mmCIF file of C-alpha atoms and ligand atoms in Angstrom:
data_model
loop_
_atom_site.group_PDB
_atom_site.id
_atom_site.type_symbol
_atom_site.label_atom_id
_atom_site.label_comp_id
_atom_site.label_asym_id
_atom_site.label_seq_id
_atom_site.Cartn_x
_atom_site.Cartn_y
_atom_site.Cartn_z
ATOM 1 C CA MET A 15 14.784 207.476 123.700
ATOM 2 C CA SER A 16 18.893 206.905 124.437
ATOM 3 C CA PHE A 17 20.280 206.397 127.992
ATOM 4 C CA ALA A 18 21.556 209.903 127.710
ATOM 5 C CA ASP A 19 19.895 210.675 131.801
ATOM 6 C CA ARG A 20 21.497 207.743 133.642
ATOM 7 C CA GLU A 21 24.554 208.921 135.646
ATOM 8 C CA GLN A 22 26.818 205.611 133.301
ATOM 9 C CA PRO A 23 25.167 205.505 130.013
ATOM 10 C CA LYS A 24 27.485 203.357 128.790
ATOM 11 C CA THR A 25 26.582 200.941 131.043
ATOM 12 C CA ILE A 26 23.815 197.854 131.766
ATOM 13 C CA CYS A 27 22.957 195.418 134.101
ATOM 14 C CA LEU A 28 21.944 192.192 133.028
ATOM 15 C CA PHE A 29 19.400 189.908 135.482
ATOM 16 C CA ASP A 30 18.692 186.341 135.781
ATOM 17 C CA VAL A 31 15.360 186.344 136.686
ATOM 18 C CA ASP A 32 14.619 182.726 139.267
ATOM 19 C CA GLY A 33 17.265 182.864 141.522
ATOM 20 C CA THR A 34 18.861 186.002 140.991
ATOM 21 C CA LEU A 35 15.680 189.005 140.933
ATOM 22 C CA THR A 36 13.297 186.266 142.288
ATOM 23 C CA PRO A 37 12.945 182.850 144.762
ATOM 24 C CA ALA A 38 12.616 180.116 142.019
ATOM 25 C CA ARG A 39 9.519 180.511 140.457
ATOM 26 C CA LEU A 40 8.572 183.394 143.137
ATOM 27 C CA THR A 41 7.718 186.968 143.032
ATOM 28 C CA VAL A 42 9.905 190.226 142.862
ATOM 29 C CA SER A 43 10.120 190.765 146.626
ATOM 30 C CA PRO A 44 9.793 194.963 146.982
ATOM 31 C CA GLU A 45 13.019 195.874 148.552
ATOM 32 C CA MET A 46 13.990 194.361 145.304
ATOM 33 C CA LYS A 47 11.659 195.788 143.055
ATOM 34 C CA GLN A 48 13.476 199.674 145.569
ATOM 35 C CA VAL A 49 17.184 198.709 144.565
ATOM 36 C CA LEU A 50 16.290 198.510 141.021
ATOM 37 C CA LYS A 51 14.579 201.795 139.933
ATOM 38 C CA ASP A 52 17.727 203.297 142.922
ATOM 39 C CA LEU A 53 20.028 201.725 139.985
ATOM 40 C CA ARG A 54 18.455 202.282 136.519
ATOM 41 C CA LYS A 55 19.159 206.094 138.065
ATOM 42 C CA LYS A 56 22.673 204.735 136.792
ATOM 43 C CA CYS A 57 22.571 202.848 133.936
ATOM 44 C CA ALA A 58 20.233 201.018 131.951
ATOM 45 C CA ILE A 59 19.206 197.171 133.340
ATOM 46 C CA GLY A 60 17.464 194.163 131.633
ATOM 47 C CA PHE A 61 16.669 190.698 132.723
ATOM 48 C CA VAL A 62 17.367 187.667 130.512
ATOM 49 C CA GLY A 63 15.064 184.690 131.596
ATOM 50 C CA GLY A 64 14.444 180.915 129.987
ATOM 51 C CA SER A 65 10.818 181.242 130.564
ATOM 52 C CA ASP A 66 7.877 182.996 127.766
ATOM 53 C CA PHE A 67 6.847 186.199 128.780
ATOM 54 C CA ALA A 68 4.243 185.568 130.909
ATOM 55 C CA LYS A 69 5.901 184.052 133.595
ATOM 56 C CA GLN A 70 8.365 186.785 133.805
ATOM 57 C CA LEU A 71 5.401 189.104 133.763
ATOM 58 C CA GLU A 72 4.135 186.574 136.883
ATOM 59 C CA GLN A 73 7.695 187.220 138.477
ATOM 60 C CA LEU A 74 8.164 190.594 137.707
ATOM 61 C CA GLY A 75 4.522 191.796 137.714
ATOM 62 C CA PRO A 76 2.642 193.891 135.064
ATOM 63 C CA ASP A 77 4.818 196.827 134.603
ATOM 64 C CA VAL A 78 7.420 195.079 133.423
ATOM 65 C CA LEU A 79 8.195 196.956 130.508
ATOM 66 C CA GLN A 80 7.925 200.178 131.749
ATOM 67 C CA ASP A 81 10.578 199.180 134.408
ATOM 68 C CA PHE A 82 12.920 197.476 132.271
ATOM 69 C CA ASP A 83 14.976 198.947 129.659
ATOM 70 C CA TYR A 84 15.839 195.353 127.966
ATOM 71 C CA CYS A 85 13.414 192.747 128.669
ATOM 72 C CA PHE A 86 14.563 188.324 127.947
ATOM 73 C CA SER A 87 12.120 185.918 126.820
ATOM 74 C CA GLU A 88 13.291 182.938 125.789
ATOM 75 C CA ASN A 89 16.870 183.833 126.357
ATOM 76 C CA GLY A 90 16.679 187.184 124.021
ATOM 77 C CA LEU A 91 14.386 185.307 121.542
ATOM 78 C CA THR A 92 11.126 187.717 122.488
ATOM 79 C CA ALA A 93 13.088 191.264 123.359
ATOM 80 C CA PHE A 94 11.836 194.412 124.133
ATOM 81 C CA LYS A 95 14.135 197.749 124.419
ATOM 82 C CA PHE A 96 11.748 200.643 126.527
ATOM 83 C CA GLY A 97 9.024 198.425 125.994
ATOM 84 C CA LYS A 98 9.001 198.222 122.263
ATOM 85 C CA PRO A 99 9.458 194.192 121.120
ATOM 86 C CA LEU A 100 12.833 193.881 119.065
ATOM 87 C CA PRO A 101 13.129 191.611 116.244
ATOM 88 C CA ALA A 102 12.260 187.651 116.939
ATOM 89 C CA GLN A 103 13.530 184.546 116.596
ATOM 90 C CA SER A 104 12.251 181.031 116.452
ATOM 91 C CA PHE A 105 13.486 177.441 116.186
ATOM 92 C CA ILE A 106 11.951 176.537 112.887
ATOM 93 C CA ASN A 107 12.828 179.469 111.298
ATOM 94 C CA TRP A 108 16.231 178.975 111.752
ATOM 95 C CA ILE A 109 15.566 175.089 110.814
ATOM 96 C CA GLY A 110 12.937 175.807 108.083
ATOM 97 C CA GLU A 111 10.824 173.560 106.908
ATOM 98 C CA GLU A 112 12.742 170.943 105.110
ATOM 99 C CA LYS A 113 14.638 170.284 107.487
ATOM 100 C CA TYR A 114 12.617 170.273 110.542
ATOM 101 C CA SER A 115 10.839 167.441 108.641
ATOM 102 C CA GLU A 116 13.670 164.994 108.448
ATOM 103 C CA LEU A 117 14.623 165.623 111.689
ATOM 104 C CA SER A 118 11.455 165.078 113.144
ATOM 105 C CA ARG A 119 10.855 161.505 111.092
ATOM 106 C CA PHE A 120 14.144 160.503 112.312
ATOM 107 C CA ILE A 121 13.513 160.786 115.266
ATOM 108 C CA LEU A 122 10.058 159.133 115.371
ATOM 109 C CA ARG A 123 11.594 156.728 113.529
ATOM 110 C CA TYR A 124 14.445 155.997 115.720
ATOM 111 C CA LEU A 125 11.711 156.558 118.474
ATOM 112 C CA ALA A 126 9.180 154.017 117.563
ATOM 113 C CA ASP A 127 12.181 151.488 117.081
ATOM 114 C CA LEU A 128 13.250 151.726 120.769
ATOM 115 C CA ASP A 129 12.687 149.170 123.124
ATOM 116 C CA LEU A 130 11.113 150.657 126.350
ATOM 117 C CA PRO A 131 8.674 149.330 129.872
ATOM 118 C CA PHE A 132 6.520 150.904 128.514
ATOM 119 C CA ARG A 133 5.579 154.778 126.399
ATOM 120 C CA ARG A 134 3.001 157.834 126.653
ATOM 121 C CA GLY A 135 2.780 160.434 124.943
ATOM 122 C CA THR A 136 4.053 163.838 123.577
ATOM 123 C CA PHE A 137 7.393 162.459 122.331
ATOM 124 C CA ILE A 138 8.044 165.795 120.332
ATOM 125 C CA GLU A 139 7.212 168.693 121.762
ATOM 126 C CA PHE A 140 7.720 171.952 119.674
ATOM 127 C CA ARG A 141 8.642 174.743 121.655
ATOM 128 C CA LYS A 142 9.021 178.638 120.497
ATOM 129 C CA GLY A 143 12.976 178.063 120.431
ATOM 130 C CA MET A 144 13.845 174.818 120.249
ATOM 131 C CA ILE A 145 12.595 170.699 120.057
ATOM 132 C CA ASN A 146 11.750 168.846 123.258
ATOM 133 C CA VAL A 147 12.475 165.034 122.741
ATOM 134 C CA SER A 148 11.088 162.796 125.574
ATOM 135 C CA PRO A 149 11.296 159.030 124.854
ATOM 136 C CA VAL A 150 8.426 157.682 126.752
ATOM 137 C CA GLY A 151 6.580 160.823 125.861
ATOM 138 C CA ARG A 152 5.983 164.044 128.018
ATOM 139 C CA ASN A 153 2.812 163.923 129.939
ATOM 140 C CA CYS A 154 3.725 160.590 131.685
ATOM 141 C CA THR A 155 2.707 160.860 135.490
ATOM 142 C CA THR A 156 5.614 161.534 138.585
ATOM 143 C CA GLU A 157 5.799 158.185 139.437
ATOM 144 C CA GLU A 158 5.969 157.693 135.282
ATOM 145 C CA ARG A 159 8.617 160.088 135.569
ATOM 146 C CA ASN A 160 11.172 158.450 138.212
ATOM 147 C CA GLU A 161 10.144 155.327 136.716
ATOM 148 C CA TYR A 162 11.243 156.070 133.224
ATOM 149 C CA GLU A 163 14.298 157.508 134.710
ATOM 150 C CA LYS A 164 15.308 154.694 136.392
ATOM 151 C CA TYR A 165 14.799 152.323 132.657
ATOM 152 C CA ASP A 166 16.585 154.548 130.455
ATOM 153 C CA VAL A 167 19.952 156.331 133.002
ATOM 154 C CA PRO A 168 22.127 152.659 133.215
ATOM 155 C CA ASN A 169 20.489 152.381 129.868
ATOM 156 C CA LYS A 170 21.618 154.926 127.897
ATOM 157 C CA VAL A 171 18.347 154.848 126.094
ATOM 158 C CA ARG A 172 18.215 159.348 125.467
ATOM 159 C CA VAL A 173 22.852 159.366 125.301
ATOM 160 C CA ASN A 174 22.457 156.957 122.739
ATOM 161 C CA MET A 175 20.417 158.202 120.785
ATOM 162 C CA VAL A 176 21.543 162.120 121.006
ATOM 163 C CA ASN A 177 24.902 160.203 119.475
ATOM 164 C CA ALA A 178 22.439 159.113 116.879
ATOM 165 C CA LEU A 179 20.895 162.393 116.240
ATOM 166 C CA LYS A 180 24.703 163.993 116.603
ATOM 167 C CA GLU A 181 26.458 161.522 114.023
ATOM 168 C CA LYS A 182 23.451 161.867 111.258
ATOM 169 C CA PHE A 183 22.699 165.231 111.325
ATOM 170 C CA SER A 184 25.847 166.621 111.954
ATOM 171 C CA ASP A 185 25.907 169.335 109.009
ATOM 172 C CA LEU A 186 23.568 170.910 111.590
ATOM 173 C CA GLU A 187 24.996 173.489 114.317
ATOM 174 C CA LEU A 188 22.855 172.003 116.850
ATOM 175 C CA THR A 189 23.138 171.335 120.706
ATOM 176 C CA TYR A 190 21.572 168.553 122.489
ATOM 177 C CA SER A 191 21.153 168.914 126.308
ATOM 178 C CA ILE A 192 20.071 165.454 128.860
ATOM 179 C CA GLY A 193 19.052 168.320 131.389
ATOM 180 C CA GLY A 194 15.574 166.916 133.345
ATOM 181 C CA GLN A 195 14.401 163.164 133.970
ATOM 182 C CA ILE A 196 13.044 161.454 130.629
ATOM 183 C CA SER A 197 13.829 163.842 127.874
ATOM 184 C CA PHE A 198 16.209 165.880 126.458
ATOM 185 C CA ASP A 199 16.139 169.674 124.634
ATOM 186 C CA VAL A 200 17.169 170.481 121.419
ATOM 187 C CA PHE A 201 18.262 173.700 120.042
ATOM 188 C CA PRO A 202 20.488 175.545 118.350
ATOM 189 C CA THR A 203 24.331 176.015 119.052
ATOM 190 C CA GLY A 204 25.089 179.822 121.190
ATOM 191 C CA TRP A 205 20.760 179.676 121.891
ATOM 192 C CA ASP A 206 22.253 180.826 125.866
ATOM 193 C CA LYS A 207 21.549 183.177 127.845
ATOM 194 C CA THR A 208 24.985 185.033 124.749
ATOM 195 C CA TYR A 209 21.497 185.129 122.379
ATOM 196 C CA CYS A 210 20.558 188.346 123.842
ATOM 197 C CA LEU A 211 23.793 190.366 123.784
ATOM 198 C CA ARG A 212 23.253 190.971 120.384
ATOM 199 C CA HIS A 213 19.614 192.989 120.495
ATOM 200 C CA LEU A 214 22.717 195.316 122.751
ATOM 201 C CA GLU A 215 25.226 196.107 120.398
ATOM 202 C CA ASP A 216 23.992 199.148 118.550
ATOM 203 C CA GLU A 217 24.529 200.786 121.858
ATOM 204 C CA LYS A 218 28.095 199.353 122.132
ATOM 205 C CA PHE A 219 27.995 199.556 125.988
ATOM 206 C CA ASP A 220 31.455 200.070 127.538
ATOM 207 C CA LYS A 221 30.513 197.287 130.243
ATOM 208 C CA ILE A 222 27.845 194.854 130.140
ATOM 209 C CA TYR A 223 27.604 193.480 134.243
ATOM 210 C CA PHE A 224 25.449 189.648 134.988
ATOM 211 C CA PHE A 225 23.657 188.394 137.685
ATOM 212 C CA GLY A 226 22.944 185.058 137.878
ATOM 213 C CA ASP A 227 23.094 181.986 140.602
ATOM 214 C CA LYS A 228 24.079 179.876 138.223
ATOM 215 C CA ALA A 229 27.047 180.446 137.507
ATOM 216 C CA TYR A 230 29.218 177.156 137.475
ATOM 217 C CA GLN A 231 29.685 175.177 133.892
ATOM 218 C CA GLY A 232 26.874 173.109 132.868
ATOM 219 C CA GLY A 233 24.365 175.456 135.241
ATOM 220 C CA ASN A 234 22.169 178.198 132.225
ATOM 221 C CA ASP A 235 23.988 181.481 133.467
ATOM 222 C CA TRP A 236 27.208 179.676 132.544
ATOM 223 C CA GLU A 237 27.912 181.146 128.636
ATOM 224 C CA ILE A 238 26.588 184.017 129.386
ATOM 225 C CA TYR A 239 28.314 184.369 132.973
ATOM 226 C CA SER A 240 31.652 183.512 131.309
ATOM 227 C CA ASP A 241 31.974 184.878 128.067
ATOM 228 C CA ASP A 242 34.479 187.624 127.297
ATOM 229 C CA ARG A 243 31.264 190.462 125.983
ATOM 230 C CA THR A 244 30.214 190.801 130.652
ATOM 231 C CA ILE A 245 31.510 191.289 133.518
ATOM 232 C CA GLY A 246 29.736 188.074 135.891
ATOM 233 C CA HIS A 247 28.292 187.994 139.136
ATOM 234 C CA ALA A 248 27.588 184.924 140.912
ATOM 235 C CA VAL A 249 25.167 185.266 143.436
ATOM 236 C CA THR A 250 23.930 182.574 145.240
ATOM 237 C CA SER A 251 19.483 184.182 145.967
ATOM 238 C CA PRO A 252 17.751 187.644 144.824
ATOM 239 C CA GLU A 253 18.822 189.255 148.688
ATOM 240 C CA ASP A 254 22.633 188.714 147.393
ATOM 241 C CA THR A 255 22.176 190.623 144.787
ATOM 242 C CA ILE A 256 20.849 193.886 146.031
ATOM 243 C CA LYS A 257 24.183 193.616 148.700
ATOM 244 C CA GLN A 258 26.536 193.131 145.727
ATOM 245 C CA LEU A 259 24.200 195.888 144.106
ATOM 246 C CA LYS A 260 24.453 198.220 146.810
ATOM 247 C CA GLU A 261 28.770 197.468 146.807
ATOM 248 C CA ILE A 262 29.387 197.270 143.358
ATOM 249 C CA PHE A 263 27.103 200.572 142.395
ATOM 250 C CA GLU A 264 26.294 202.047 146.501
ATOM 251 C CA LEU A 265 22.908 202.385 145.913
HETATM 252 O O1 M1P B 332 15.052 172.692 133.030
HETATM 253 C C1 M1P B 332 15.540 171.050 132.688
HETATM 254 C C2 M1P B 332 14.671 169.992 132.496
HETATM 255 O O2 M1P B 332 12.834 170.074 132.579
HETATM 256 C C3 M1P B 332 12.530 169.190 131.720
HETATM 257 O O3 M1P B 332 13.045 168.163 131.812
HETATM 258 P P1 M1P B 332 12.557 166.811 131.999
HETATM 259 O O4 M1P B 332 10.578 167.021 131.334
HETATM 260 O O5 M1P B 332 12.521 165.434 131.172
HETATM 261 O O6 M1P B 332 12.388 166.627 133.319
HETATM 262 C C4 M1P B 332 12.100 169.810 130.199
HETATM 263 O O7 M1P B 332 11.434 171.159 130.755
HETATM 264 C C5 M1P B 332 13.673 170.733 129.648
HETATM 265 O O8 M1P B 332 13.009 170.986 128.441
HETATM 266 C C6 M1P B 332 14.629 171.008 130.582
HETATM 267 O O9 M1P B 332 15.769 171.204 129.846
#
């Protein structure tokens, strides 16, 4: 299969999901589906999101593998082209059992020695593309989350722990991100949305458009939006995505 049937066979449009193709955590509208169908006559289309494929299936519909040329879940760690799976990658595969054992032992020891007002459970959550570390433990209530955050921020619990990890594991190219209330993420540097671009290399696209709503520094679309390989378009909502597509591609 190829893109020879498209009006612009060397162009692809990539879309973030939440806030770009759908309202955050909700489903795709019939109008968006029609616009994407029309766009697909002009060029290749794909989406790239941080969630897993099951969540994207819920949001974009059961025919998602047929409706998009490329489907990138977890930033492209799980990927499909023309509905067929591409080689997958995982955090454990990347780091290896030995180094992961060293890392997790250091984390658990560090956590054990922390003086915290309270603790719950699940201190390391092992995910496909990262680990998520929580000093208080992930299975705390909403109230406990808020309470923990109030303690963490002024006492710099997570900031200090991240600094200790950076120093101890300076040989590993890891990125640490304190994005939420009770935890921080640890993942290989570069495993943001730009990860998916490696799956496009063999097609040698001339133009890779990217549309995303978090296209600001610190937002999870920033790296791919500002990457030299893409033509980044910041959007404010799915309606804005439709408006911009109609203008650019004269749909
Ligand atoms: O989206 C930001 C973060 O949200 C959660 O963080 P927390 O549980 O600390 O509020 C986690 O899902 C984390 O991985 C994510 O980065």
